Amino acid sequence: MFWLLMGRIEKVIPLYSAKIKNTKRDDNYVNLDKLVSICNVVLENFTQDRFTEKWVVIKNNLASLYCDTPHPNRSNNFELAIDIYNEVLGVLNKESFPEEWANTQMNMGIAYDKRVQGDPQENFNLAVKAYQNSLKIYTCENHPFTCAILQNNLGNAYRDQGLATSAINYYWLALEIHIHTAYPNESLRASRNLGNTAFKFGYWDEAIKGYSIAIKAVETSRSWVKSESRRQKILEESIGIYESMVQACINVGQIEKAFEYSERSRSKRLVDLMASYNLSKGEEIPPKIQELLQQYEELQRQIDQERQSHKSENNRSKTRAVWEAYNEAIASLKTQKQQVWENLRREDPVLAGEIQVNPLSLSEIQKLIDQPNTAILSFYTTNSDTHIFVVQQNQITFHTCTGQGLNTLQGWINQNWLLPYMNDSQKWETQINSILRELAERLQISELIDQHLEEIEELILVPHILLHQIPFAALPTGEYQKYLGDKFIIRYTPSCQILEFCQQRDNVGKFNEISLQYGTVEDAEDNLPCARFEGEQLAKMYNIPPENRLIGSSQATSNKYRQLAQQVQVLHCCHHAQSRLDNPLESQLKLADGSITLGQLMTPSWRLPQLVEVFLSCCETNLGTPSLTDDILTLSTGFLCAGARSVVSTLWSVNDLATALFSIFYYQQRQEGKNRPEALHKAQIQLREFTKLVRIQV
């Protein structure tokens, strides 16, 4: 209001314009009408002779509002905008006010390009004429930045007329100036327009070139931003570019490039976090980060304290006001925690953009495959299809599940798997077999095996989006009484880049199976009897000393948990845990005096370079809902970010007895010399056979 009171309406319009574009659409109508009324009142006080520049600015901004703001009368608003621009051009002297004249011509071109009424061909001609007029002043020699914007606008005008070749030529002219290293946002706009236009008309090579520049622009923009949430937003807003790039590469048979770009967009947040860990391992934590970490831990302590106090009181006697005060206190503390988290990330050299993580090439990924009978199965869902890349040491093939796109496959998983699990777990349990059977058909598992996996014995699975929630080992293969887990040894990784980080960790060579120190955290809340039995059996098998066992509420505290995790090479946890699908960073390992959250595990204070393996024999430790960027933020990936080389985790709420038996079977196989994937494979089969035997005896 200050600028309005001072008569500076030209300052008010852009501020209000930004405000109404961020409000609900119904409110836009009211706000636009109000602002138009204010402008008209102020304009009555101007005369064209005395206040030409200010009058022009206000008129141009007002016309832009008509063009840009959603409104029931938007078609008519374009007419009003065009009338205003014509009025301005009737007053402006091109020689006296060349830039104002050129700017108005540019805006006029945009209005004609978006115009709904009138003859489309005439609107196109008028738009092009206006843009060309503007280019007489905004030349590429004298005003290169604005000239490139006009070239992009001309490309849009030709694109909208279906004149793809001319449109693409203009986009290339814009990109000669708006290079991604200097102007990433503008480069992204022009290159995405180029890629989308070429894609629409089937010019695949041009589409690939355009999307290649767009992806570089996206990644440059991310590297310039220090806010982690904004980095994620940039990627989310541009994820369609990666999808279109993958599809364009497939359409011209460039399968290697398609796979590389599918990996390039995957789990970038996790990749950044793990790159940050690798960069900073062994270094002293800077004082500023130490201070922020202390703040973060103190806020978590206060949250735990509030919860413990609330739990110990008689909840039945509490009034509604007391409950509301408790909820407000917890919400306030969590908000403060989130802000500290953002501040931490701004200080991180990788997440703050000072270090760029380079994507892997196909040949680099193939080097991660240690056996000729092992294959990486990488799933990637686009708008229309799901592609499955099959990568072996010396070749890559792919299989397409036609029609299984974001809505038809990922949306189906959400409706039939995730939502039932969240809302009605008993019903979900009864539907597991039928859902997995249909999913196997949708993913064409039988055809995939026959056509691509003939001599393969081990799979490294890279799921995509909600496929991270699926127990692939339980997918039927189409053979009699056979599941994928019967036919193949299975490993999982969020992305190939994360697989590389885990393989490169230098702690692996320091320990052999005999010298490994084991530690257990058992039944932290004194309500899981089978977990104590599980811990006791492990202690006998590996001669775990009492000081490496945290048993029950008297020992399994947060501080002792952290101390143990920093001392041992194998950490086995059998206690309660909970995934927070609504706020992944608040997913928690439940301990005697509070909890350890995923957010804590992902801070620089949790450095666990000596951890060879973490076995999370707890509920939901790998349950998460990835965003379109395919970042699966779970307690499992939290330990990977903290330094662990491998994690065994769970996808849902698990049974106390079954989990204890499975864990014991797994460690028995390990003692017999099986590696982790083989031991998991054998333990799964052993538990299933044991369950059948129990049913027969009963």
XYZ file of C-alpha atoms in Angstrom:
698
model
C 0.000 0.000 0.000
C 2.956 2.358 0.501
C 3.565 2.684 -3.232
C -0.138 3.254 -3.848
C -0.280 6.072 -1.294
C 2.786 7.644 -2.882
C 1.128 7.541 -6.293
C 3.581 4.924 -7.614
C 1.008 2.646 -9.202
C 3.657 1.303 -11.607
C 5.231 -0.338 -8.509
C 1.898 -1.667 -7.260
C 0.864 -3.537 -10.402
C 3.793 -6.011 -10.560
C 3.451 -6.707 -6.822
C -0.267 -7.380 -7.094
C 0.276 -9.337 -10.282
C 2.681 -11.715 -8.541
C 0.308 -11.999 -5.585
C -2.821 -12.885 -7.553
C -0.956 -15.484 -9.623
C -0.186 -17.328 -6.377
C -3.751 -17.277 -5.034
C -6.689 -19.552 -5.698
C -8.229 -19.134 -9.122
C -11.589 -17.886 -7.772
C -9.713 -15.174 -5.849
C -7.851 -14.179 -9.027
C -11.043 -12.945 -10.581
C -11.771 -10.621 -7.661
C -8.180 -9.415 -7.287
C -7.816 -8.681 -10.995
C -11.028 -6.670 -11.054
C -9.937 -4.717 -7.980
C -6.530 -3.927 -9.436
C -8.036 -2.849 -12.749
C -10.346 -0.468 -10.869
C -7.405 0.994 -8.944
C -5.405 1.462 -12.140
C -8.260 3.221 -13.888
C -8.725 5.594 -10.950
C -5.031 6.474 -10.916
C -4.865 6.825 -14.691
C -7.540 9.524 -14.527
C -4.954 11.719 -12.798
C -2.448 11.431 -15.627
C -2.324 13.323 -18.869
C -0.480 11.718 -21.749
C 1.536 14.875 -22.371
C 2.905 15.314 -18.866
C 3.374 11.746 -17.698
C 4.084 9.776 -20.871
C 6.601 7.318 -19.421
C 4.657 6.566 -16.259
C 1.393 6.389 -18.184
C 2.944 3.919 -20.637
C 4.300 1.725 -17.828
C 0.931 1.566 -16.100
C -0.933 0.873 -19.334
C 1.494 -1.884 -20.357
C 1.352 -3.542 -16.944
C -2.432 -3.362 -16.936
C -2.610 -4.979 -20.375
C -0.186 -7.691 -19.230
C -2.490 -8.437 -16.302
C -5.364 -8.919 -18.717
C -3.261 -11.381 -20.718
C -1.711 -13.359 -17.861
C -4.455 -13.719 -15.244
C -7.039 -16.561 -15.403
C -10.524 -15.038 -15.586
C -14.022 -16.049 -16.793
C -13.819 -13.255 -19.395
C -10.245 -14.001 -20.421
C -11.129 -14.117 -24.115
C -12.515 -10.605 -23.873
C -9.560 -9.561 -21.710
C -7.202 -10.230 -24.614
C -9.237 -7.782 -26.653
C -8.957 -5.195 -23.884
C -5.190 -5.754 -23.725
C -4.787 -5.350 -27.490
C -6.830 -2.133 -27.376
C -4.544 -0.800 -24.628
C -1.386 -1.656 -26.583
C -2.785 0.050 -29.689
C -3.652 3.079 -27.574
C -0.110 3.206 -26.189
C 1.450 2.819 -29.633
C -0.726 5.667 -30.852
C 0.864 7.946 -28.254
C 4.461 6.695 -28.130
C 7.041 8.255 -30.372
C 9.371 5.521 -31.627
C 12.305 7.919 -31.973
C 11.839 9.555 -28.549
C 11.023 6.397 -26.596
C 12.478 3.506 -28.639
C 12.666 0.902 -25.861
C 9.169 1.669 -24.535
C 7.876 1.392 -28.109
C 9.730 -1.896 -28.693
C 8.556 -3.320 -25.370
C 4.943 -2.497 -26.210
C 5.334 -4.151 -29.603
C 6.681 -7.285 -27.914
C 3.735 -7.368 -25.507
C 1.369 -6.795 -28.419
C 2.871 -9.835 -30.144
C 2.242 -11.981 -27.068
C -1.375 -10.790 -26.881
C -2.047 -11.591 -30.553
C -0.370 -14.990 -30.174
C -2.666 -15.864 -27.245
C -5.768 -14.215 -28.743
C -8.883 -16.391 -28.858
C -11.157 -14.220 -30.962
C -10.590 -13.325 -34.598
C -9.067 -15.259 -37.481
C -6.106 -17.443 -36.339
C -4.057 -16.715 -39.445
C -4.568 -12.959 -39.079
C -3.670 -13.134 -35.362
C -0.502 -15.014 -36.282
C 0.450 -12.421 -38.915
C -0.160 -9.548 -36.490
C 1.876 -11.299 -33.748
C 4.821 -11.873 -36.087
C 4.631 -8.280 -37.337
C 4.693 -6.953 -33.765
C 7.660 -9.140 -32.829
C 9.564 -8.089 -35.964
C 8.862 -4.426 -35.141
C 10.278 -4.976 -31.659
C 13.393 -6.559 -33.151
C 14.107 -3.323 -35.013
C 15.058 -1.828 -31.645
C 15.966 -4.946 -29.645
C 18.657 -6.161 -32.037
C 20.915 -9.057 -31.115
C 23.902 -6.730 -31.312
C 22.583 -4.046 -28.941
C 20.086 -5.957 -26.787
C 21.040 -9.652 -27.058
C 19.128 -10.859 -23.991
C 15.802 -9.340 -25.085
C 16.459 -10.252 -28.703
C 16.674 -13.917 -27.668
C 13.361 -13.628 -25.801
C 11.768 -12.285 -28.985
C 13.246 -15.159 -31.010
C 11.700 -17.607 -28.538
C 8.360 -15.783 -28.801
C 8.505 -15.983 -32.587
C 9.172 -19.695 -32.233
C 6.032 -20.002 -30.114
C 3.960 -18.158 -32.700
C 5.135 -20.438 -35.531
C 4.709 -23.506 -33.319
C 1.099 -22.586 -32.559
C 0.442 -22.399 -36.299
C 1.906 -25.867 -36.787
C 4.951 -24.507 -38.627
C 7.452 -26.692 -36.771
C 10.543 -26.141 -38.931
C 10.366 -22.345 -38.669
C 9.609 -22.564 -34.954
C 12.649 -24.773 -34.342
C 14.869 -22.367 -36.288
C 13.775 -19.460 -34.102
C 14.359 -21.488 -30.909
C 17.903 -22.207 -32.088
C 18.457 -18.477 -32.653
C 17.352 -17.832 -29.078
C 19.691 -20.529 -27.774
C 22.687 -18.928 -29.472
C 22.372 -16.182 -26.841
C 20.581 -17.887 -23.955
C 23.246 -20.498 -23.260
C 22.619 -22.758 -20.267
C 25.821 -21.813 -18.414
C 24.910 -18.113 -18.339
C 21.102 -17.967 -18.524
C 19.816 -21.375 -17.361
C 16.174 -20.320 -16.882
C 15.902 -18.693 -20.300
C 17.868 -21.530 -21.895
C 15.489 -24.030 -20.321
C 12.469 -22.217 -21.702
C 13.739 -22.085 -25.297
C 15.260 -25.589 -25.344
C 12.168 -27.178 -23.790
C 10.025 -25.425 -26.410
C 12.374 -26.731 -29.091
C 12.311 -30.273 -27.730
C 8.528 -30.370 -27.258
C 7.870 -28.951 -30.727
C 10.213 -31.406 -32.409
C 8.781 -34.280 -30.330
C 5.210 -33.416 -31.309
C 6.056 -33.497 -35.007
C 8.303 -36.567 -34.808
C 11.618 -34.826 -35.426
C 13.380 -37.092 -32.951
C 16.985 -35.982 -33.524
C 16.017 -32.326 -33.057
C 13.986 -33.249 -29.977
C 16.993 -35.028 -28.460
C 19.226 -32.006 -29.112
C 16.700 -29.650 -27.528
C 16.074 -31.823 -24.480
C 19.825 -32.311 -24.019
C 20.276 -28.546 -23.618
C 17.178 -28.325 -21.409
C 18.521 -30.983 -19.046
C 21.857 -29.170 -18.782
C 19.929 -25.980 -17.985
C 17.914 -27.744 -15.273
C 21.051 -29.140 -13.679
C 22.809 -25.763 -13.864
C 19.815 -24.103 -12.166
C 19.908 -26.692 -9.382
C 23.604 -26.102 -8.832
C 23.015 -22.362 -8.401
C 20.371 -22.791 -5.685
C 21.277 -23.345 -2.033
C 17.775 -24.227 -0.787
C 17.243 -27.986 -0.848
C 13.470 -27.615 -1.234
C 13.942 -25.293 -4.203
C 16.432 -27.713 -5.783
C 13.780 -30.408 -5.559
C 11.128 -28.085 -6.967
C 13.273 -27.271 -10.001
C 13.628 -30.968 -10.778
C 9.938 -31.726 -10.184
C 8.902 -28.928 -12.539
C 11.172 -30.300 -15.248
C 10.826 -34.059 -14.795
C 8.754 -34.286 -17.979
C 11.823 -33.238 -19.975
C 13.699 -36.353 -18.834
C 10.705 -38.554 -19.638
C 10.354 -37.091 -23.132
C 14.097 -37.426 -23.676
C 13.986 -41.116 -22.765
C 11.064 -41.690 -25.116
C 12.684 -39.751 -27.982
C 15.889 -41.793 -27.627
C 13.891 -45.027 -27.658
C 11.989 -43.899 -30.748
C 15.245 -43.618 -32.730
C 16.743 -46.787 -31.261
C 19.298 -45.058 -29.019
C 18.718 -47.427 -26.110
C 22.019 -46.679 -24.369
C 21.281 -42.960 -24.286
C 17.690 -43.595 -23.164
C 18.945 -45.643 -20.216
C 21.578 -43.072 -19.263
C 18.993 -40.283 -19.172
C 16.547 -42.425 -17.203
C 19.279 -42.815 -14.583
C 20.270 -39.155 -14.743
C 16.966 -37.940 -13.286
C 16.600 -40.689 -10.695
C 16.845 -40.038 -6.938
C 18.859 -36.828 -7.365
C 18.237 -35.747 -3.778
C 19.632 -39.014 -2.446
C 22.531 -38.866 -4.885
C 23.391 -35.364 -3.639
C 23.179 -36.490 -0.017
C 25.434 -39.483 -0.591
C 27.891 -37.431 -2.621
C 27.944 -34.982 0.269
C 28.768 -37.807 2.674
C 31.558 -39.115 0.426
C 32.998 -35.626 0.119
C 33.013 -34.853 3.835
C 33.918 -38.226 5.362
C 36.828 -38.044 7.716
C 36.769 -34.262 7.895
C 36.015 -32.186 10.934
C 32.523 -30.722 10.953
C 32.766 -26.916 10.581
C 31.706 -24.887 13.656
C 28.697 -23.344 11.911
C 27.344 -26.765 10.954
C 28.062 -28.065 14.460
C 25.953 -25.255 15.884
C 23.083 -26.054 13.529
C 23.347 -29.751 14.348
C 23.088 -28.966 18.042
C 19.979 -26.903 17.353
C 18.487 -29.758 15.317
C 19.204 -32.349 18.009
C 17.885 -30.064 20.756
C 14.607 -29.556 18.885
C 14.278 -33.331 18.475
C 14.942 -33.758 22.193
C 12.183 -31.258 22.982
C 9.776 -33.103 20.680
C 10.580 -36.427 22.400
C 10.174 -34.791 25.789
C 6.762 -33.389 24.848
C 5.633 -36.789 23.601
C 6.913 -38.649 26.659
C 5.207 -36.168 28.973
C 1.994 -36.397 26.983
C 2.142 -40.210 27.007
C 2.695 -40.471 30.753
C -0.271 -38.281 31.679
C -3.865 -39.453 31.931
C -5.101 -38.649 28.435
C -8.731 -39.313 29.282
C -8.858 -36.351 31.628
C -7.353 -33.900 29.135
C -9.495 -31.135 27.749
C -9.710 -30.218 24.099
C -7.698 -27.068 24.816
C -4.870 -29.159 26.297
C -4.829 -31.418 23.233
C -4.758 -28.420 20.906
C -1.906 -26.842 22.872
C 0.078 -30.097 22.653
C -0.474 -30.391 18.893
C 0.492 -26.753 18.367
C 3.668 -27.186 20.410
C 4.731 -30.255 18.397
C 3.897 -28.532 15.092
C 5.906 -25.449 16.084
C 8.938 -27.517 17.036
C 8.757 -29.458 13.761
C 8.559 -26.229 11.774
C 11.673 -24.977 13.541
C 13.388 -28.300 12.814
C 12.587 -28.017 9.116
C 14.076 -24.537 8.991
C 17.269 -25.736 10.688
C 17.391 -28.597 8.155
C 17.225 -26.095 5.289
C 19.976 -24.025 6.920
C 22.131 -27.135 7.263
C 21.750 -27.915 3.595
C 22.704 -24.389 2.594
C 26.056 -24.957 4.299
C 26.657 -28.277 2.540
C 29.200 -27.974 -0.317
C 27.329 -30.429 -2.561
C 23.764 -29.406 -1.833
C 24.733 -25.744 -1.963
C 25.875 -26.267 -5.517
C 29.609 -25.964 -5.013
C 30.144 -29.541 -6.165
C 28.356 -31.047 -9.160
C 27.671 -34.803 -9.184
C 28.423 -36.181 -12.638
C 25.982 -38.747 -14.078
C 27.185 -42.242 -14.935
C 27.650 -43.551 -18.465
C 26.436 -46.995 -19.512
C 29.990 -48.380 -19.483
C 30.517 -47.116 -15.925
C 27.253 -48.739 -14.834
C 28.195 -52.025 -16.489
C 31.373 -52.087 -14.379
C 29.144 -52.274 -11.275
C 27.951 -55.729 -12.384
C 30.361 -58.202 -10.821
C 29.167 -61.463 -12.430
C 28.261 -62.423 -16.019
C 25.044 -64.049 -14.766
C 23.909 -60.829 -13.030
C 21.691 -58.220 -14.685
C 20.443 -54.791 -13.685
C 16.712 -54.442 -14.256
C 15.931 -50.724 -14.374
C 12.258 -49.717 -14.551
C 11.184 -46.358 -15.962
C 7.593 -45.146 -16.379
C 6.696 -42.381 -18.815
C 3.268 -40.863 -19.462
C 2.335 -43.704 -21.785
C 4.516 -46.763 -21.091
C 6.843 -48.500 -18.663
C 10.251 -49.388 -20.058
C 12.451 -52.053 -18.473
C 16.160 -51.744 -19.296
C 18.117 -54.989 -18.950
C 21.810 -54.213 -18.447
C 24.495 -56.903 -18.442
C 28.270 -56.707 -18.428
C 28.518 -56.617 -22.208
C 25.094 -55.599 -23.521
C 21.865 -53.697 -22.931
C 18.385 -54.615 -24.114
C 14.995 -53.309 -23.167
C 11.393 -54.383 -22.869
C 8.374 -52.064 -23.113
C 5.111 -52.608 -21.266
C 2.933 -50.680 -23.694
C 0.129 -48.656 -22.154
C 1.441 -49.019 -18.601
C 2.147 -45.310 -18.020
C 1.973 -42.986 -15.040
C -1.799 -43.204 -14.668
C -2.375 -46.749 -15.826
C 0.441 -48.378 -13.835
C 1.653 -45.998 -11.125
C -1.875 -44.720 -10.461
C -3.120 -48.303 -10.313
C -0.456 -49.216 -7.735
C -1.467 -46.207 -5.643
C -5.158 -47.149 -5.705
C -4.766 -50.899 -5.246
C -1.635 -51.224 -3.091
C -0.687 -48.077 -1.196
C -4.093 -46.662 -0.247
C -5.508 -50.033 0.923
C -2.379 -50.575 3.044
C -2.807 -47.158 4.650
C -6.584 -47.287 5.119
C -7.517 -50.936 5.635
C -4.546 -53.211 6.276
C -6.683 -56.333 6.834
C -8.348 -55.940 3.450
C -4.947 -55.210 1.923
C -3.578 -58.515 3.277
C -6.407 -60.481 1.671
C -5.719 -58.836 -1.703
C -1.914 -59.200 -1.796
C -1.815 -62.297 -3.990
C -4.321 -61.047 -6.550
C -2.693 -57.608 -6.771
C 0.793 -59.057 -7.248
C -0.541 -61.472 -9.857
C -2.086 -58.622 -11.855
C 1.038 -56.498 -11.445
C 3.169 -59.347 -12.827
C 0.881 -59.418 -15.868
C 1.089 -55.641 -16.310
C 4.903 -55.789 -16.146
C 4.904 -58.839 -18.455
C 7.247 -60.705 -16.107
C 6.877 -64.008 -17.956
C 7.773 -62.450 -21.342
C 10.610 -60.472 -19.745
C 12.171 -63.665 -18.388
C 11.792 -65.594 -21.646
C 13.138 -62.841 -23.879
C 15.870 -61.214 -21.785
C 16.869 -63.272 -18.721
C 17.616 -66.722 -20.086
C 21.024 -67.236 -18.416
C 20.601 -64.751 -15.563
C 20.707 -65.916 -11.943
C 20.866 -62.620 -10.020
C 18.909 -59.369 -10.496
C 19.782 -55.894 -9.266
C 16.428 -54.121 -9.350
C 16.099 -50.370 -9.813
C 12.381 -49.639 -9.271
C 10.691 -46.410 -10.360
C 8.283 -44.271 -8.301
C 5.691 -46.526 -6.584
C 7.369 -49.714 -7.797
C 9.725 -49.093 -4.852
C 6.879 -50.353 -2.629
C 6.475 -53.677 -4.402
C 8.004 -56.964 -3.116
C 9.364 -58.115 -6.473
C 10.469 -61.434 -5.005
C 6.783 -62.302 -4.539
C 5.750 -61.584 -8.139
C 4.573 -64.792 -9.867
C 6.567 -65.742 -12.961
C 3.830 -67.661 -14.728
C 5.545 -70.975 -14.031
C 3.917 -73.484 -11.708
C 4.266 -72.336 -8.076
C 7.228 -70.119 -8.918
C 7.909 -66.570 -7.873
C 10.587 -64.165 -9.037
C 12.395 -64.750 -5.729
C 12.512 -68.500 -6.420
C 14.088 -68.039 -9.820
C 16.547 -65.215 -9.080
C 18.671 -63.845 -6.272
C 17.457 -60.260 -5.871
C 19.063 -57.012 -4.746
C 17.554 -53.526 -4.774
C 19.055 -50.082 -5.274
C 17.349 -46.666 -5.587
C 19.612 -45.841 -8.552
C 22.797 -47.060 -10.203
C 24.628 -43.985 -8.934
C 23.759 -44.962 -5.352
C 24.898 -48.510 -6.076
C 28.243 -47.077 -7.172
C 28.550 -44.969 -3.992
C 27.950 -48.060 -1.850
C 30.445 -50.178 -3.777
C 33.163 -47.536 -3.625
C 33.077 -47.103 0.140
C 36.509 -47.920 1.401
C 35.483 -49.649 4.623
C 34.755 -52.919 2.841
C 38.339 -54.136 2.656
C 39.118 -53.391 6.284
C 37.035 -56.218 7.723
C 36.533 -59.891 7.029
C 33.574 -61.945 8.216
C 35.502 -63.279 11.206
C 36.621 -59.884 12.539
C 33.260 -58.132 12.164
C 31.817 -56.750 15.372
C 28.074 -57.209 15.780
C 25.656 -55.124 17.798
C 21.938 -55.506 18.501
C 19.168 -53.190 19.660
C 16.328 -55.321 21.010
C 12.735 -54.674 22.103
C 13.300 -51.039 23.052
C 9.769 -50.596 24.472
C 9.441 -53.956 26.285
C 6.549 -55.246 24.184
C 8.117 -57.535 21.545
C 8.955 -60.911 23.143
C 10.015 -62.506 19.843
C 12.462 -59.656 19.250
C 14.254 -60.593 22.490
C 14.366 -64.207 21.369
C 15.748 -63.021 18.012
C 18.483 -60.983 19.708
C 19.381 -63.856 22.039
C 19.845 -66.266 19.122
C 22.070 -63.788 17.261
C 24.141 -63.227 20.388
C 24.772 -66.973 20.650
C 25.599 -67.333 16.951
C 28.126 -64.474 16.875
C 29.276 -64.356 20.503
C 28.018 -60.782 20.831
C 29.276 -59.344 24.136
C 26.707 -57.831 26.569
C 28.044 -54.305 26.018
C 27.091 -54.610 22.328
C 23.495 -55.519 23.134
C 20.929 -52.853 24.023
C 18.007 -54.739 25.511
C 14.688 -53.230 26.586
C 13.716 -49.795 27.826
C 16.502 -49.704 30.400
C 19.239 -49.805 27.748
C 17.904 -49.004 24.263
C 18.091 -45.223 24.489
C 18.845 -42.806 21.658
C 22.344 -41.926 22.898
C 23.362 -45.538 23.435
C 21.972 -46.446 20.021
C 24.170 -43.825 18.364
C 27.251 -44.929 20.312
C 26.681 -48.559 19.328
C 26.124 -47.657 15.656
C 29.494 -45.894 15.641
C 31.358 -48.891 17.119
C 30.135 -52.004 15.285
C 30.302 -53.118 11.667
C 26.999 -55.012 11.647
C 24.012 -53.424 13.381
C 20.880 -55.510 13.925
C 17.751 -53.664 15.092
C 14.635 -55.518 16.276
C 12.220 -52.999 17.762
C 9.430 -50.703 16.641
C 9.738 -48.260 13.757
C 7.289 -46.173 11.794
C 7.285 -44.673 8.322
C 5.757 -41.224 7.860
C 4.442 -41.101 4.317
C 3.161 -37.560 4.864
C 6.539 -36.300 6.142
C 9.375 -38.755 5.364
C 12.013 -36.918 7.415
C 9.906 -37.680 10.519
C 9.988 -41.460 9.931
C 11.404 -42.867 13.144
C 13.170 -45.678 14.926
C 11.270 -45.902 18.207
C 13.509 -46.212 21.252
C 13.112 -46.191 25.005
C 13.414 -42.444 25.540
C 12.151 -41.128 22.219
C 13.142 -41.723 18.636
C 15.787 -41.327 15.967
C 14.292 -39.785 12.850
C 15.249 -40.053 9.217
C 16.077 -36.354 9.317
C 18.671 -37.012 11.999
C 20.203 -39.912 10.071
C 20.644 -37.597 7.088
C 22.480 -34.874 8.985
C 26.302 -34.633 8.888
C 26.510 -35.678 12.542
C 25.504 -39.234 11.609
C 28.661 -40.532 9.963
C 28.899 -44.317 10.101
C 31.706 -45.231 7.680
C 32.478 -48.510 9.430
C 28.984 -49.976 8.937
C 29.186 -52.888 6.525
C 25.576 -53.932 7.098
C 22.429 -52.740 8.860
C 19.577 -55.204 9.382
C 16.373 -53.311 10.219
C 14.130 -56.022 11.614
C 11.449 -53.404 12.250
C 8.219 -52.231 10.611
C 8.137 -50.084 7.449
C 11.850 -49.271 7.314
C 11.847 -49.098 3.510
C 8.275 -47.883 3.037
C 8.029 -44.524 1.323
C 6.170 -42.655 -1.378
C 8.642 -41.341 -3.935
C 7.824 -38.099 -5.699
C 8.064 -37.779 -9.468
C 11.807 -37.290 -8.923
C 11.920 -40.897 -7.643
C 13.529 -40.011 -4.325
C 12.677 -42.788 -1.885
C 13.309 -41.239 1.544
C 13.115 -44.049 4.091
C 14.964 -45.159 7.208
C 16.782 -47.648 4.988
C 18.104 -44.983 2.617
C 18.903 -42.854 5.669
C 21.486 -45.413 6.777
C 22.904 -45.536 3.246
C 23.317 -41.760 3.356
C 24.997 -42.055 6.757
C 27.639 -44.404 5.363
C 26.321 -47.978 5.512
C 27.268 -50.174 2.586
C 24.080 -52.269 2.627
C 20.751 -52.341 4.465
C 18.186 -55.105 4.911
C 14.775 -53.498 5.432
C 10.993 -53.985 5.376
C 8.178 -52.697 3.174
C 5.284 -52.947 5.619
C 4.284 -53.592 9.215
C 5.793 -56.986 10.048
C 4.842 -59.857 12.342
C 7.015 -60.236 15.445
C 7.438 -64.031 15.252
C 7.828 -64.284 11.459
C 10.429 -61.517 11.457
C 12.411 -63.174 14.228
C 12.449 -66.483 12.357
C 13.425 -64.832 9.082
C 16.313 -63.001 10.752
C 17.618 -66.195 12.337
C 17.373 -68.064 9.026
C 19.255 -65.240 7.311
C 22.164 -65.268 9.764
C 22.353 -69.062 9.632
C 22.847 -68.793 5.882
C 25.476 -66.100 6.387
C 27.387 -68.382 8.733
C 27.318 -71.067 6.059
C 29.178 -68.710 3.738
C 26.351 -67.198 1.703
C 26.662 -63.543 0.716
C 23.893 -61.101 1.630
C 21.672 -61.510 -1.460
C 22.048 -65.313 -1.386
C 21.274 -65.448 2.325
C 18.138 -63.334 1.868
C 17.068 -65.548 -1.018
C 17.488 -68.743 1.018
C 15.880 -67.251 4.144
C 12.773 -66.197 2.202
C 12.324 -69.690 0.792
C 13.069 -71.269 4.180
C 10.478 -69.122 5.975
C 7.853 -69.926 3.339
C 8.515 -73.657 3.601
C 8.480 -73.461 7.390
C 5.124 -71.675 7.291
C 3.693 -74.392 5.025
C 4.929 -77.067 7.428
C 3.317 -75.326 10.419
C -0.004 -75.070 8.566
C 0.083 -78.779 7.675
C 0.827 -79.780 11.268
C -1.930 -77.537 12.628
